[in-house]
Short mmCIF file of C-alpha atoms in Angstrom, two decimals:
data_model
loop_
_atom_site.label_atom_id
_atom_site.label_comp_id
_atom_site.label_asym_id
_atom_site.label_seq_id
_atom_site.Cartn_x
_atom_site.Cartn_y
_atom_site.Cartn_z
CA MET A 16 -24.23 5.14 6.75
CA ALA A 17 -23.38 1.52 7.70
CA VAL A 18 -20.25 0.77 9.67
CA GLN A 19 -17.83 -1.59 7.93
CA ARG A 20 -16.32 -4.19 10.27
CA SER A 21 -13.20 -6.17 9.32
CA GLU A 22 -10.67 -8.44 10.95
CA VAL A 23 -7.06 -8.63 9.89
CA ALA A 24 -4.09 -10.57 11.08
CA CYS A 25 -0.55 -11.38 10.14
CA ALA A 26 2.26 -13.66 11.45
CA LEU A 27 5.92 -13.11 10.57
CA THR A 28 8.91 -15.27 11.49
CA PHE A 29 12.54 -14.01 11.17
CA THR A 30 15.93 -15.50 11.75
CA VAL A 31 18.03 -12.72 13.26
CA GLN A 32 21.75 -13.19 12.48
CA GLU A 33 22.99 -9.98 14.18
CA PRO A 34 21.28 -7.75 16.69
CA ALA A 35 18.80 -5.91 14.55
CA GLU A 36 16.49 -2.84 14.84
CA PHE A 37 13.06 -3.32 13.23
CA ALA A 38 10.48 -0.93 12.06
CA LEU A 39 7.20 -2.66 11.41
CA GLY A 40 4.49 -1.20 9.26
CA ILE A 41 1.76 -3.77 9.86
CA GLY A 42 -0.54 -1.94 12.27
CA VAL A 43 -3.78 -0.63 10.85
CA GLY A 44 -3.61 3.14 10.21
CA LEU A 45 -5.39 5.43 12.60
CA ARG A 46 -8.06 7.55 10.80
CA LEU A 47 -10.93 9.79 11.71
CA GLY A 48 -14.08 7.61 12.08
CA ARG A 49 -12.08 4.49 12.64
CA THR A 50 -12.09 2.29 15.70
CA VAL A 51 -9.16 -0.15 15.97
CA ASP A 52 -8.98 -2.94 18.62
CA ASP A 53 -5.55 -4.50 17.98
CA GLU A 54 -2.72 -6.43 19.61
CA LEU A 55 0.86 -6.92 18.57
CA ALA A 56 3.15 -9.60 20.12
CA VAL A 57 6.91 -9.89 19.43
CA VAL A 58 8.68 -12.93 20.90
CA GLY A 59 12.38 -13.91 20.80
CA HIS A 60 14.00 -16.68 22.83
CA ASP A 61 10.56 -17.43 24.28
CA GLN A 62 10.39 -13.90 25.80
CA ALA A 63 8.35 -10.91 24.92
CA VAL A 64 10.36 -8.12 23.20
CA GLY A 65 9.59 -4.60 24.18
CA VAL A 66 8.00 -2.48 21.47
CA ARG A 67 7.42 1.19 21.19
CA VAL A 68 5.07 2.96 18.74
CA ILE A 69 5.63 6.14 16.85
CA LEU A 70 2.90 8.04 15.00
CA GLY A 71 3.50 9.73 11.58
CA PRO A 72 1.42 11.70 9.14
CA ASP A 73 -1.76 10.30 7.51
CA GLY A 74 -2.37 7.99 10.53
CA ASN A 75 0.72 5.93 9.84
CA ARG A 76 2.12 3.88 12.78
CA ARG A 77 5.53 2.18 13.14
CA HIS A 78 6.37 -0.36 15.81
CA LEU A 79 10.01 -0.20 16.77
CA PHE A 80 12.09 -2.76 18.65
CA THR A 81 15.50 -4.42 18.79
CA ALA A 82 15.92 -8.15 18.52
CA GLU A 83 18.83 -10.37 19.56
CA PRO A 84 20.18 -13.19 17.40
CA GLY A 85 17.95 -16.23 17.01
CA GLU A 86 14.36 -16.97 15.92
CA LEU A 87 11.90 -14.05 16.13
CA SER A 88 8.12 -14.41 15.95
CA ILE A 89 5.68 -11.55 15.34
CA SER A 90 1.92 -11.72 15.49
CA TYR A 91 -0.66 -8.98 14.89
CA ARG A 92 -4.44 -9.03 14.96
CA ALA A 93 -6.97 -6.19 14.69
CA VAL A 94 -10.76 -5.77 14.55
CA VAL A 95 -11.50 -2.59 12.65
CA ALA A 96 -14.76 -0.61 12.50
CA ASP A 97 -14.95 2.16 9.90
CA GLN A 98 -17.64 4.75 9.82
CA PRO A 99 -17.79 6.57 6.48
CA GLY A 100 -17.52 10.27 6.83
CA GLU A 101 -16.51 13.38 5.01
CA PRO A 102 -13.75 12.84 2.42
CA GLU A 103 -10.20 13.85 3.25
CA ARG A 104 -9.26 17.02 1.37
CA PRO A 105 -5.65 17.07 0.04
CA THR A 106 -3.59 19.94 1.38
CA GLU A 107 -1.22 21.96 -0.77
CA TRP A 108 1.63 20.01 0.85
CA ASP A 109 -0.05 16.69 -0.04
CA LEU A 110 -0.48 17.77 -3.68
CA LEU A 111 3.10 18.91 -4.03
CA THR A 112 4.58 15.71 -2.43
CA ALA A 113 2.30 13.48 -4.58
CA LEU A 114 3.60 15.08 -7.80
CA LEU A 115 7.36 14.69 -7.16
CA PRO A 116 9.50 11.74 -8.31
CA SER A 117 10.47 9.30 -5.64
CA ARG A 118 12.76 6.22 -5.20
CA TYR A 119 10.50 3.69 -6.94
CA CYS A 120 8.40 6.20 -8.92
CA PRO A 121 10.82 8.05 -11.33
CA ALA A 122 8.14 10.28 -13.00
CA ASP A 123 10.80 12.62 -14.45
CA ARG A 124 12.33 9.75 -16.40
CA MET A 125 8.99 8.59 -17.79
CA SER A 126 7.32 11.87 -18.58
CA GLY A 127 7.83 11.56 -22.39
CA PHE A 128 6.09 8.19 -22.57
CA ALA A 129 3.34 9.20 -20.19
CA GLN A 130 2.58 12.48 -21.95
CA ARG A 131 2.41 10.76 -25.34
CA GLU A 132 0.11 8.00 -24.07
CA PHE A 133 -2.18 9.78 -21.55
CA ALA A 134 -1.95 13.64 -21.77
CA GLY A 135 -4.72 13.63 -24.43
CA TYR A 136 -7.29 12.74 -21.74
CA THR A 137 -8.36 16.14 -20.43
CA ASP A 138 -10.51 14.94 -17.56
CA PRO A 139 -8.23 13.90 -14.67
CA VAL A 140 -10.39 10.92 -13.65
CA ARG A 141 -10.53 9.58 -17.18
CA ARG A 142 -6.78 10.11 -17.38
CA VAL A 143 -6.32 7.86 -14.29
CA GLN A 144 -8.77 5.33 -15.64
CA ALA A 145 -6.74 5.03 -18.95
CA ILE A 146 -3.48 4.67 -16.91
CA CYS A 147 -4.99 1.85 -14.81
CA GLU A 148 -6.36 0.14 -17.89
CA TYR A 149 -2.99 0.33 -19.63
CA VAL A 150 -1.12 -1.13 -16.61
CA PHE A 151 -3.71 -3.84 -16.15
CA GLU A 152 -3.50 -4.86 -19.81
CA HIS A 153 0.27 -4.59 -20.31
CA LEU A 154 1.56 -6.18 -17.09
CA GLN A 155 1.42 -9.80 -16.15
CA TYR A 156 1.06 -10.53 -12.46
CA THR A 157 4.00 -12.69 -11.66
CA PRO A 158 5.12 -13.50 -8.12
CA ALA A 159 8.83 -13.06 -7.44
CA ALA A 160 9.24 -11.22 -10.77
CA SER A 161 10.72 -8.18 -9.07
CA GLY A 162 13.07 -7.38 -6.28
CA PRO A 163 13.86 -4.69 -3.74
CA THR A 164 15.51 -2.39 -6.29
CA THR A 165 12.87 -2.72 -9.02
CA ASP A 166 11.33 0.67 -9.89
CA ALA A 167 8.45 1.66 -12.22
CA ALA A 168 10.74 2.04 -15.25
CA ASP A 169 11.99 -1.50 -14.80
CA THR A 170 8.46 -2.83 -14.44
CA LEU A 171 7.30 -1.07 -17.61
CA LEU A 172 10.20 -2.59 -19.60
CA ASP A 173 9.87 -6.01 -17.99
CA GLY A 174 6.05 -6.20 -18.33
CA ARG A 175 5.47 -8.09 -15.17
CA GLY A 176 5.40 -7.71 -11.38
CA VAL A 177 3.38 -7.86 -8.23
CA CYS A 178 1.07 -5.44 -6.60
CA ARG A 179 3.79 -3.02 -5.50
CA ASP A 180 5.07 -2.89 -9.10
CA TYR A 181 1.57 -2.20 -10.38
CA ALA A 182 1.16 0.55 -7.81
CA HIS A 183 4.51 2.09 -8.55
CA LEU A 184 3.85 2.18 -12.28
CA VAL A 185 0.38 3.67 -11.91
CA ALA A 186 1.62 6.31 -9.40
CA THR A 187 4.64 7.18 -11.70
CA LEU A 188 2.51 7.57 -14.87
CA CYS A 189 -0.06 9.70 -12.96
CA ARG A 190 2.62 12.07 -11.55
CA ALA A 191 4.16 12.34 -15.04
CA VAL A 192 0.86 13.78 -16.42
CA GLU A 193 0.29 16.14 -13.52
CA VAL A 194 -2.05 13.92 -11.46
CA PRO A 195 -0.98 13.76 -7.79
CA ALA A 196 -0.61 10.15 -6.73
CA ARG A 197 0.52 8.32 -3.63
CA VAL A 198 0.93 4.68 -2.75
CA VAL A 199 -1.10 2.99 0.01
CA ALA A 200 -0.31 -0.25 1.89
CA VAL A 201 -3.53 -2.11 2.73
CA TYR A 202 -5.11 -5.29 4.08
CA ALA A 203 -7.30 -6.60 1.28
CA PRO A 204 -10.27 -8.87 2.01
CA GLY A 205 -10.87 -11.01 -1.01
CA LEU A 206 -7.26 -11.00 -2.23
CA SER A 207 -6.08 -14.35 -3.55
CA PRO A 208 -3.46 -15.48 -2.77
CA MET A 209 -3.68 -13.54 0.45
CA ASP A 210 -0.82 -11.17 1.19
CA PHE A 211 -0.10 -7.53 2.04
CA HIS A 212 -1.33 -5.40 -0.82
CA ALA A 213 -0.44 -2.09 -2.42
CA VAL A 214 -2.80 0.30 -4.24
CA VAL A 215 -2.69 3.99 -5.42
CA GLU A 216 -4.61 7.09 -4.40
CA THR A 217 -4.99 10.05 -6.71
CA ALA A 218 -6.05 13.54 -5.91
CA THR A 219 -8.94 14.15 -8.28
CA GLY A 220 -12.20 15.93 -7.75
CA GLY A 221 -10.87 17.62 -4.62
CA GLN A 222 -10.40 14.31 -2.69
CA TRP A 223 -8.31 11.18 -2.66
CA GLN A 224 -9.66 8.34 -4.80
CA VAL A 225 -8.22 4.76 -4.75
CA TRP A 226 -7.24 2.64 -7.79
CA ASP A 227 -5.97 -0.93 -8.09
CA ALA A 228 -4.58 -1.90 -11.52
CA THR A 229 -4.21 -5.56 -10.38
CA ARG A 230 -8.02 -5.76 -10.00
CA LEU A 231 -7.45 -8.51 -7.43
CA ALA A 232 -9.61 -7.22 -4.54
CA PRO A 233 -12.66 -4.91 -4.17
CA ARG A 234 -11.47 -1.45 -3.28
CA SER A 235 -14.31 -0.46 -0.96
CA SER A 236 -13.31 -3.19 1.48
CA LEU A 237 -9.59 -2.28 1.65
CA ILE A 238 -8.16 -1.42 5.08
CA ARG A 239 -5.47 1.27 5.04
CA VAL A 240 -2.25 0.50 6.86
CA SER A 241 0.00 3.34 5.76
CA THR A 242 0.32 6.02 3.04
CA GLY A 243 3.51 7.28 1.41
CA ARG A 244 5.38 8.21 -1.76
CA ASP A 245 6.20 4.60 -2.64
CA ALA A 246 7.15 1.24 -1.05
CA ALA A 247 10.09 2.89 0.78
CA ASP A 248 7.53 4.61 2.99
CA ASN A 249 5.16 1.63 3.22
CA ALA A 250 7.30 -1.50 3.80
CA PHE A 251 5.67 -3.96 6.21
CA ALA A 252 9.17 -4.62 7.81
CA THR A 253 12.27 -2.55 7.61
CA ILE A 254 15.62 -3.61 9.21
CA LEU A 255 17.17 -0.32 10.30
CA SER A 256 20.36 -1.93 11.42
CA GLY A 257 21.75 -5.43 11.92
CA LEU A 258 20.85 -8.53 9.88
CA ALA A 259 17.69 -10.56 9.70
CA GLU A 260 15.98 -12.85 7.19
CA LEU A 261 12.20 -13.36 6.77
CA ASN A 262 11.35 -17.06 6.90
CA ARG A 263 7.55 -17.11 6.94
CA MET A 264 4.70 -14.73 6.48
CA GLU A 265 0.90 -15.30 6.79
CA VAL A 266 -1.65 -12.65 6.23
CA THR A 267 -5.53 -12.77 6.59
CA ALA A 268 -8.21 -10.15 6.01
CA ILE A 269 -11.97 -10.68 6.10
CA VAL A 270 -15.13 -8.59 6.14
CA LEU A 271 -17.09 -9.51 9.22
CA ASP A 272 -20.61 -8.42 8.13
CA GLY A 273 -22.03 -9.48 4.81
CA ASP A 274 -20.34 -10.41 1.48
CA LEU A 275 -17.53 -8.74 -0.32
CA PRO A 276 -18.71 -5.85 -2.40
CA ALA A 277 -18.59 -5.84 -6.21
CA ASP A 278 -16.08 -3.60 -8.00
CA ASP A 279 -15.84 -2.69 -11.71
CA HIS A 280 -12.40 -1.07 -11.03
CA ARG A 281 -13.30 1.92 -13.16
CA SER A 282 -15.58 4.00 -11.05
CA PRO A 283 -13.95 6.35 -8.51
CA VAL A 284 -13.84 4.90 -4.97
CA ARG A 285 -12.80 6.58 -1.72
CA LEU A 286 -10.61 4.65 0.77
CA ILE A 287 -11.22 5.35 4.41
#
């Protein structure tokens, strides 16, 4: 099978008001069959800031560092080569975790609505398709419509949001009708306007399959960054202590060989 080659990059600028500890989630995830040639630079006061890396489950990486007050610049670039292989099989622990409510995915609070709307679909894949269609049709993609405390119930009531809100609502409704679902942060070639992106994986058919209710980028070209219960696990930047404000962000993601693939956003697709 053909190797998919992609190039991704991002640049972030912060103003640090108080000494701050950062945890970055911008590094491409490490997966079986994936080669990553990447570089991260963190600069404050015209000097390189020391960074350490910790590895988590599902190939997640976090880059940790402490920054002093002042302007802080972060740049990341990666060339990624993905060789399709055998699908990842969800473990019992994966399935349990992906069914539980979480901070932004209160499946327990939305079970009545979800059961009424989607439990009638007996085939799990068709059930997920119906949920994604519902979310696509009933939400309006609206930049800056949500904030750091917005959860899936808020999004359903408000009827608008951005990619993370779409992903949270899909994952919540899936969990509420017994379909294990997790949220994935990705780089998304073809996304417009370009940004970090969030999608959902469901455990159906004995493997993880990816869904994007925004329908803004082809799923087969997505590059996984991290996987978790919701945005709390997948934030591109978390301030663990101190105080800092994001001033600028630029993200790019391109496929290096050939054109972007087509996507009907209905057929099951596997994310590497």
